[in-house]
Short mmCIF file of N, CA, C and O in Angstrom, two decimals:
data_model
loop_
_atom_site.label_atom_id
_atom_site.label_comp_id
_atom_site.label_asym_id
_atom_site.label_seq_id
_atom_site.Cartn_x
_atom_site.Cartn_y
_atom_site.Cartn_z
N UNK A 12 7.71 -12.55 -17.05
CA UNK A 12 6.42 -12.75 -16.41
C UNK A 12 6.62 -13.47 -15.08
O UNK A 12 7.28 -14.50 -14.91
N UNK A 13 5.86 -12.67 -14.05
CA UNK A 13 5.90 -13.44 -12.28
C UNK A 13 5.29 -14.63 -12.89
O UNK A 13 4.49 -14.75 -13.82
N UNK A 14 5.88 -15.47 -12.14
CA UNK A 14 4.89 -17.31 -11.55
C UNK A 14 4.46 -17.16 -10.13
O UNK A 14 5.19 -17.01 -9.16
N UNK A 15 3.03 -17.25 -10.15
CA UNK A 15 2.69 -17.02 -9.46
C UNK A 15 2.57 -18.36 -8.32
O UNK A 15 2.54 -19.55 -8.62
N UNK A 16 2.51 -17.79 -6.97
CA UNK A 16 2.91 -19.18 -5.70
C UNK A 16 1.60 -20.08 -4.98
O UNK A 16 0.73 -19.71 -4.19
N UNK A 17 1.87 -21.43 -5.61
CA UNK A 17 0.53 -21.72 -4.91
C UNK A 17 0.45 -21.53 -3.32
O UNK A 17 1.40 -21.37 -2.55
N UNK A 18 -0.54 -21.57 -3.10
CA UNK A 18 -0.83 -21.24 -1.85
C UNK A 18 -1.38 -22.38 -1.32
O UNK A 18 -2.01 -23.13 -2.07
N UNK A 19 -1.22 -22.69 0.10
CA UNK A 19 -1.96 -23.73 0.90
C UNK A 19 -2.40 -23.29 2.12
O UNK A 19 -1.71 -22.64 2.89
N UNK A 20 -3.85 -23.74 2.37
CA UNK A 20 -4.77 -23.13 3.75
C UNK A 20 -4.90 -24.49 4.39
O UNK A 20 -5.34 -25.53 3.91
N UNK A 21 -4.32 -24.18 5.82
CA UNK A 21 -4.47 -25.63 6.92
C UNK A 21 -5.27 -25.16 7.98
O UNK A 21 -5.28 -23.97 8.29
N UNK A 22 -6.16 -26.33 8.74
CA UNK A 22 -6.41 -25.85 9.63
C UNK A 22 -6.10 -26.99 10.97
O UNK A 22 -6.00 -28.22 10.97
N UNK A 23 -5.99 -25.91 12.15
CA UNK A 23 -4.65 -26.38 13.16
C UNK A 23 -5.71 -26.30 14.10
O UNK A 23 -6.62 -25.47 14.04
N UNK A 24 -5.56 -27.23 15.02
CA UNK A 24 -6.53 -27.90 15.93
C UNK A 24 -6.16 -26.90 17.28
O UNK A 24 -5.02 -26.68 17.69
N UNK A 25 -7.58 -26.27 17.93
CA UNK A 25 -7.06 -25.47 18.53
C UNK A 25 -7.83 -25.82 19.90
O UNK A 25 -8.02 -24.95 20.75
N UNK A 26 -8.29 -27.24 20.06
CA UNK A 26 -9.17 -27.60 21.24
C UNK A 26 -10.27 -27.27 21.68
O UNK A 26 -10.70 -27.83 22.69
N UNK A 27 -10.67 -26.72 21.32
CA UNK A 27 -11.68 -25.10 21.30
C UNK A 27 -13.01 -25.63 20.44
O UNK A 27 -14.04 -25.93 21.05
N UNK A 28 -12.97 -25.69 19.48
CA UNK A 28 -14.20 -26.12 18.75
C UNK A 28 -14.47 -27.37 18.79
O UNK A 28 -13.48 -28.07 18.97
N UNK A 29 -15.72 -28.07 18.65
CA UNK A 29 -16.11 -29.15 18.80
C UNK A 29 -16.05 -29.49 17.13
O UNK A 29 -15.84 -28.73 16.19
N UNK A 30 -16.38 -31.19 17.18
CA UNK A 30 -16.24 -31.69 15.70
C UNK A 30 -17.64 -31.36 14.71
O UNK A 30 -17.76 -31.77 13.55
N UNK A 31 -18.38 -30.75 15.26
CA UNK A 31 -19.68 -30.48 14.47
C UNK A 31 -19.38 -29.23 14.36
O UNK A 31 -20.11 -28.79 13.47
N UNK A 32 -18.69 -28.38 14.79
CA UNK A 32 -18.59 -27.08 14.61
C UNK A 32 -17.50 -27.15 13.39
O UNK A 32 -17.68 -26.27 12.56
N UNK A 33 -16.66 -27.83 13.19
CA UNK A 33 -15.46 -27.72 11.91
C UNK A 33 -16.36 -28.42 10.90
O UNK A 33 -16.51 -28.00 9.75
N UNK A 34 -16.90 -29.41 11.35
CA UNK A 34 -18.12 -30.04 9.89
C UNK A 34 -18.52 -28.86 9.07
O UNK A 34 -18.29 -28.44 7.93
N UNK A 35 -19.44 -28.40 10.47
CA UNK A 35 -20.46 -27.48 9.71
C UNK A 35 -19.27 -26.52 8.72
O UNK A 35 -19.09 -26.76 7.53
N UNK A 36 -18.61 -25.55 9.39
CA UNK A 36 -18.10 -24.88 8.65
C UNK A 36 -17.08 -24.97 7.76
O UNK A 36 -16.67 -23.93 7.24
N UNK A 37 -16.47 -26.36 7.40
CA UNK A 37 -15.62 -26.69 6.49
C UNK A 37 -16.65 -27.07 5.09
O UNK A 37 -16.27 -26.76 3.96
N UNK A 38 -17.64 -27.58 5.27
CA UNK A 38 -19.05 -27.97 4.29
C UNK A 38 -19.58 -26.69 3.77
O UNK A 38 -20.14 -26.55 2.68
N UNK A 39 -19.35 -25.75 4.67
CA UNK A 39 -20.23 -24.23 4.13
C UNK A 39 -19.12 -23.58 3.27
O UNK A 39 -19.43 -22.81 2.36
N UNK A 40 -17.87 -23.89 3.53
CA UNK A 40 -17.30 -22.86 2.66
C UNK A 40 -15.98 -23.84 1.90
O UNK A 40 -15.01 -23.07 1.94
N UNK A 41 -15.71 -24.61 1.52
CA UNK A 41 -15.21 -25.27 0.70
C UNK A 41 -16.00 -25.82 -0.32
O UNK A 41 -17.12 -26.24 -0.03
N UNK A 42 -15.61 -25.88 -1.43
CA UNK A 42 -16.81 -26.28 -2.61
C UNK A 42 -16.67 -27.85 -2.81
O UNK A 42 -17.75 -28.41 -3.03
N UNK A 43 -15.90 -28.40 -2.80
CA UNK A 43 -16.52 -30.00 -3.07
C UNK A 43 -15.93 -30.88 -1.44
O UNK A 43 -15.20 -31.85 -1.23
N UNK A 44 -16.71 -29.91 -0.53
CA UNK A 44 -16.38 -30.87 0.93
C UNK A 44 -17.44 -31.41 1.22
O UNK A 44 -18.13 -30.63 1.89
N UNK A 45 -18.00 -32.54 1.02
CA UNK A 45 -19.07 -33.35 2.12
C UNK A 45 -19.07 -33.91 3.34
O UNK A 45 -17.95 -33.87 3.87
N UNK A 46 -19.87 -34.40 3.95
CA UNK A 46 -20.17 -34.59 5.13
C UNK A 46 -19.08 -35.41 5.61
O UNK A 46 -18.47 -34.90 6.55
N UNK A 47 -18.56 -36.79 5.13
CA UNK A 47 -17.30 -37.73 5.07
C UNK A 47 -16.06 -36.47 4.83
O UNK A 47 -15.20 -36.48 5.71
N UNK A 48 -15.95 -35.79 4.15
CA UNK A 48 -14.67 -35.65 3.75
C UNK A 48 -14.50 -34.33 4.91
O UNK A 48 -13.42 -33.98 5.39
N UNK A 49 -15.77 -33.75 5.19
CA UNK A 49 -15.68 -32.82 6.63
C UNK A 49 -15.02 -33.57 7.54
O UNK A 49 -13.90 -33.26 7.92
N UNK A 50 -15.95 -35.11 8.15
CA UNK A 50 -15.28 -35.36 9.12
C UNK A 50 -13.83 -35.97 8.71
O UNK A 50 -13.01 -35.53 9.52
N UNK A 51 -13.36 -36.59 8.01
CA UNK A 51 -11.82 -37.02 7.90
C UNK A 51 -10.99 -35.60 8.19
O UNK A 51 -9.91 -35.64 8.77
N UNK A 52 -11.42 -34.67 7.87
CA UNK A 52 -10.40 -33.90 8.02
C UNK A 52 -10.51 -33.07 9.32
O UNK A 52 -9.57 -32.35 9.65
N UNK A 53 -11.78 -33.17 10.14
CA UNK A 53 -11.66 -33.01 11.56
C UNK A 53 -11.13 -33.97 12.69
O UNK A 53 -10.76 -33.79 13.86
N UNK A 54 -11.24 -35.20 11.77
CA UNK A 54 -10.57 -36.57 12.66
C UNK A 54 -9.00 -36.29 12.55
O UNK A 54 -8.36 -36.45 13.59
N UNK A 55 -8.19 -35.82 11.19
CA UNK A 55 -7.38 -35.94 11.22
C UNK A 55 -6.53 -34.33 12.02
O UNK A 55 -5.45 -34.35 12.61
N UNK A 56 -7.16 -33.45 11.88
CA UNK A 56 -6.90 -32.36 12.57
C UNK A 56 -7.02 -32.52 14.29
O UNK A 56 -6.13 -31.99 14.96
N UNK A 57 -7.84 -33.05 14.81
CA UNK A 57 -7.74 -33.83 15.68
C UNK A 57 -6.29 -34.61 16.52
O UNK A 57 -5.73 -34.51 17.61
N UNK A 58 -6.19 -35.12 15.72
CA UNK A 58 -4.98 -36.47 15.68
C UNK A 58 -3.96 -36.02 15.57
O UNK A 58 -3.09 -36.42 16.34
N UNK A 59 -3.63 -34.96 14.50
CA UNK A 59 -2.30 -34.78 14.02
C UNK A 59 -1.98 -33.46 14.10
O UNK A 59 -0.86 -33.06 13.79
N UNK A 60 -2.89 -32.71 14.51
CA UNK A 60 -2.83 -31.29 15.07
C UNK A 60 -2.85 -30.27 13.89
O UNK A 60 -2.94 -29.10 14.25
N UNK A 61 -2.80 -30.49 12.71
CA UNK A 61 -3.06 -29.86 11.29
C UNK A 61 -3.45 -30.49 10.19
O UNK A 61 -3.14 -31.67 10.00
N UNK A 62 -4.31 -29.68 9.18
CA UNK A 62 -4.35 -31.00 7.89
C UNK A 62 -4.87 -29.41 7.14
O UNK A 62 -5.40 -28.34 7.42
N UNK A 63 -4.23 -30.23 5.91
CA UNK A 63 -4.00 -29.00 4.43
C UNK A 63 -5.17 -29.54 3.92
O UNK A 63 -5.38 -30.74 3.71
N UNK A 64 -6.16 -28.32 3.67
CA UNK A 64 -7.87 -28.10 3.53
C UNK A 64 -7.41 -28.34 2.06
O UNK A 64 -7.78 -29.33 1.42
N UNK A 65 -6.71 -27.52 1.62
CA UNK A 65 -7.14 -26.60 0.32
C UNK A 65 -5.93 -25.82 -0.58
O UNK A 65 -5.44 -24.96 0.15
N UNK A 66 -5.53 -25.82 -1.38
CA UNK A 66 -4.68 -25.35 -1.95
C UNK A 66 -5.20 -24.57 -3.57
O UNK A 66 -5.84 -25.25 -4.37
N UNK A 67 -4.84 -23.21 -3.86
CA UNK A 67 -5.05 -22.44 -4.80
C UNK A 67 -4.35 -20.88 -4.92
O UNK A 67 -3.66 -20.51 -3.96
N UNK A 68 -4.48 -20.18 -5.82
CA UNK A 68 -3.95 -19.47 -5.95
C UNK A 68 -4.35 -18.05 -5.81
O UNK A 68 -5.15 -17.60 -6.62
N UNK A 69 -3.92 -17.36 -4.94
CA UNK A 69 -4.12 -15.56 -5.18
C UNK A 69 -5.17 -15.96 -4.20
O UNK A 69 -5.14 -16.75 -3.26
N UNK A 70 -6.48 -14.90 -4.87
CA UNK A 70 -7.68 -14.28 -3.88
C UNK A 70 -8.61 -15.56 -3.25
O UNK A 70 -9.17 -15.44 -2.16
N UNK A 71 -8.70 -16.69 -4.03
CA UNK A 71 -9.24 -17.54 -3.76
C UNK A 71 -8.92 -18.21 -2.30
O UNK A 71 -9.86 -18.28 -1.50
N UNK A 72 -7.40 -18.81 -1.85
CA UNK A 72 -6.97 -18.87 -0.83
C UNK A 72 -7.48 -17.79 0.59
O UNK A 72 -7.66 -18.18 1.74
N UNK A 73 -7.62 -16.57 0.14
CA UNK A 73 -7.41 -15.80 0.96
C UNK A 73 -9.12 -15.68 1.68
O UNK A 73 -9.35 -15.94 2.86
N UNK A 74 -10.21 -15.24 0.66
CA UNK A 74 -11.24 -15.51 0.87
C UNK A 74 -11.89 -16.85 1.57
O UNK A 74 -12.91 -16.61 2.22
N UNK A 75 -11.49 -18.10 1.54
CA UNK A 75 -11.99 -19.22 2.17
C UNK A 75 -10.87 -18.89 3.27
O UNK A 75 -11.63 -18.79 4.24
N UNK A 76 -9.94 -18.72 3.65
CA UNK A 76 -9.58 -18.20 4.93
C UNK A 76 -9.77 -17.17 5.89
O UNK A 76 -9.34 -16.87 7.01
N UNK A 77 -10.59 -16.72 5.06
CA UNK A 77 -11.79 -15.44 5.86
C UNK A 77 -12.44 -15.32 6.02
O UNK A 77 -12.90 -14.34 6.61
N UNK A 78 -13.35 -16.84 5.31
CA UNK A 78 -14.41 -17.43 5.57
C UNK A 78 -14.31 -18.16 7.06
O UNK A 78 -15.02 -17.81 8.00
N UNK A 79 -13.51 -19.04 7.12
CA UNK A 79 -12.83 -19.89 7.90
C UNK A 79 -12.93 -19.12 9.18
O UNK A 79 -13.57 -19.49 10.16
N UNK A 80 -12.33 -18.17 9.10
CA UNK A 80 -11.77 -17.49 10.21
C UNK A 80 -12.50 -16.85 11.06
O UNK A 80 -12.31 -16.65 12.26
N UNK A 81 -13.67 -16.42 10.09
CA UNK A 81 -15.13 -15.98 10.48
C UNK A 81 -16.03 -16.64 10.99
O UNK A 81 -17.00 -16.07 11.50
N UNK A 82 -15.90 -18.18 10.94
CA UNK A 82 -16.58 -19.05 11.87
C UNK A 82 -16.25 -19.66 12.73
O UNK A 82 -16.71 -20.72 13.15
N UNK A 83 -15.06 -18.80 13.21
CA UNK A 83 -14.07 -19.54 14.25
C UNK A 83 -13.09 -20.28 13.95
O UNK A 83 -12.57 -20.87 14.90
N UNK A 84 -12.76 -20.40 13.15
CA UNK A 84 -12.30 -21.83 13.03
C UNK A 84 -10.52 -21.60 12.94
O UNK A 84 -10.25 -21.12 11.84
N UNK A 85 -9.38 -21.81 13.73
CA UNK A 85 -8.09 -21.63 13.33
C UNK A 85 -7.16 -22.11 12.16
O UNK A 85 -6.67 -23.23 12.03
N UNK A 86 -7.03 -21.14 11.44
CA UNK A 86 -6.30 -21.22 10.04
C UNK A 86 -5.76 -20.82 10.07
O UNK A 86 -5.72 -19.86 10.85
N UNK A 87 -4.36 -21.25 8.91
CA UNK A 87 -3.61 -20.64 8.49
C UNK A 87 -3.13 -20.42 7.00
O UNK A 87 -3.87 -21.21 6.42
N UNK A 88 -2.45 -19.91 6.16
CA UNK A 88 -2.07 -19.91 4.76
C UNK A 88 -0.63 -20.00 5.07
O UNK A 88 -0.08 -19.47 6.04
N UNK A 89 0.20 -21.04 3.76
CA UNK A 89 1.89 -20.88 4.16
C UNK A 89 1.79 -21.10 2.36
O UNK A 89 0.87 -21.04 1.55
N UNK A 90 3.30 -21.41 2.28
CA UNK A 90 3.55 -21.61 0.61
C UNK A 90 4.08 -22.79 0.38
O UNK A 90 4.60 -23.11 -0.69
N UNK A 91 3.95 -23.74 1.74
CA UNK A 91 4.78 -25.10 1.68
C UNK A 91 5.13 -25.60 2.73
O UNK A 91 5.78 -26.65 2.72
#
């Protein structure tokens, strides 16, 4: 039997969007992101030029990165 690979979705600061624009759309399509935990992770994307949203497996990953991607927002998926 395959083991299957978790997956991790980051998103990489691309200068381009403002911090209400990653709020909004990190809150719309992540399921337990609030308003605080939006902005920490736009402060820290900001700062450090990437920060790991989200981690899961298969279709799930792929869909909130096409969510993501659909509101502008620069993402990526890696395995580590």
């Amino acid at each position: 039997r395959k083991r299957r690979k978790r997956l991790y979705l980051y998103l990489i600061n691309d200068e381009y969007n403002t911090f209400d624009t990653v709020i909004y759309a990190l809150q719309n399509v992540l399921p337990s992101c609030n308003v605080l935990l939006a902005e920490q992770f736009a402060q820290i994307v900001h700062n450090a030029g990437e920060v790991n949203l989200y981690s899961g497996f298969g279709n799930d990953v792929y869909i909130k990165y096409a969510q993501l991607q659909k509101l502008g927002l620069n993402v990526d998926i890696r395995t580590k």
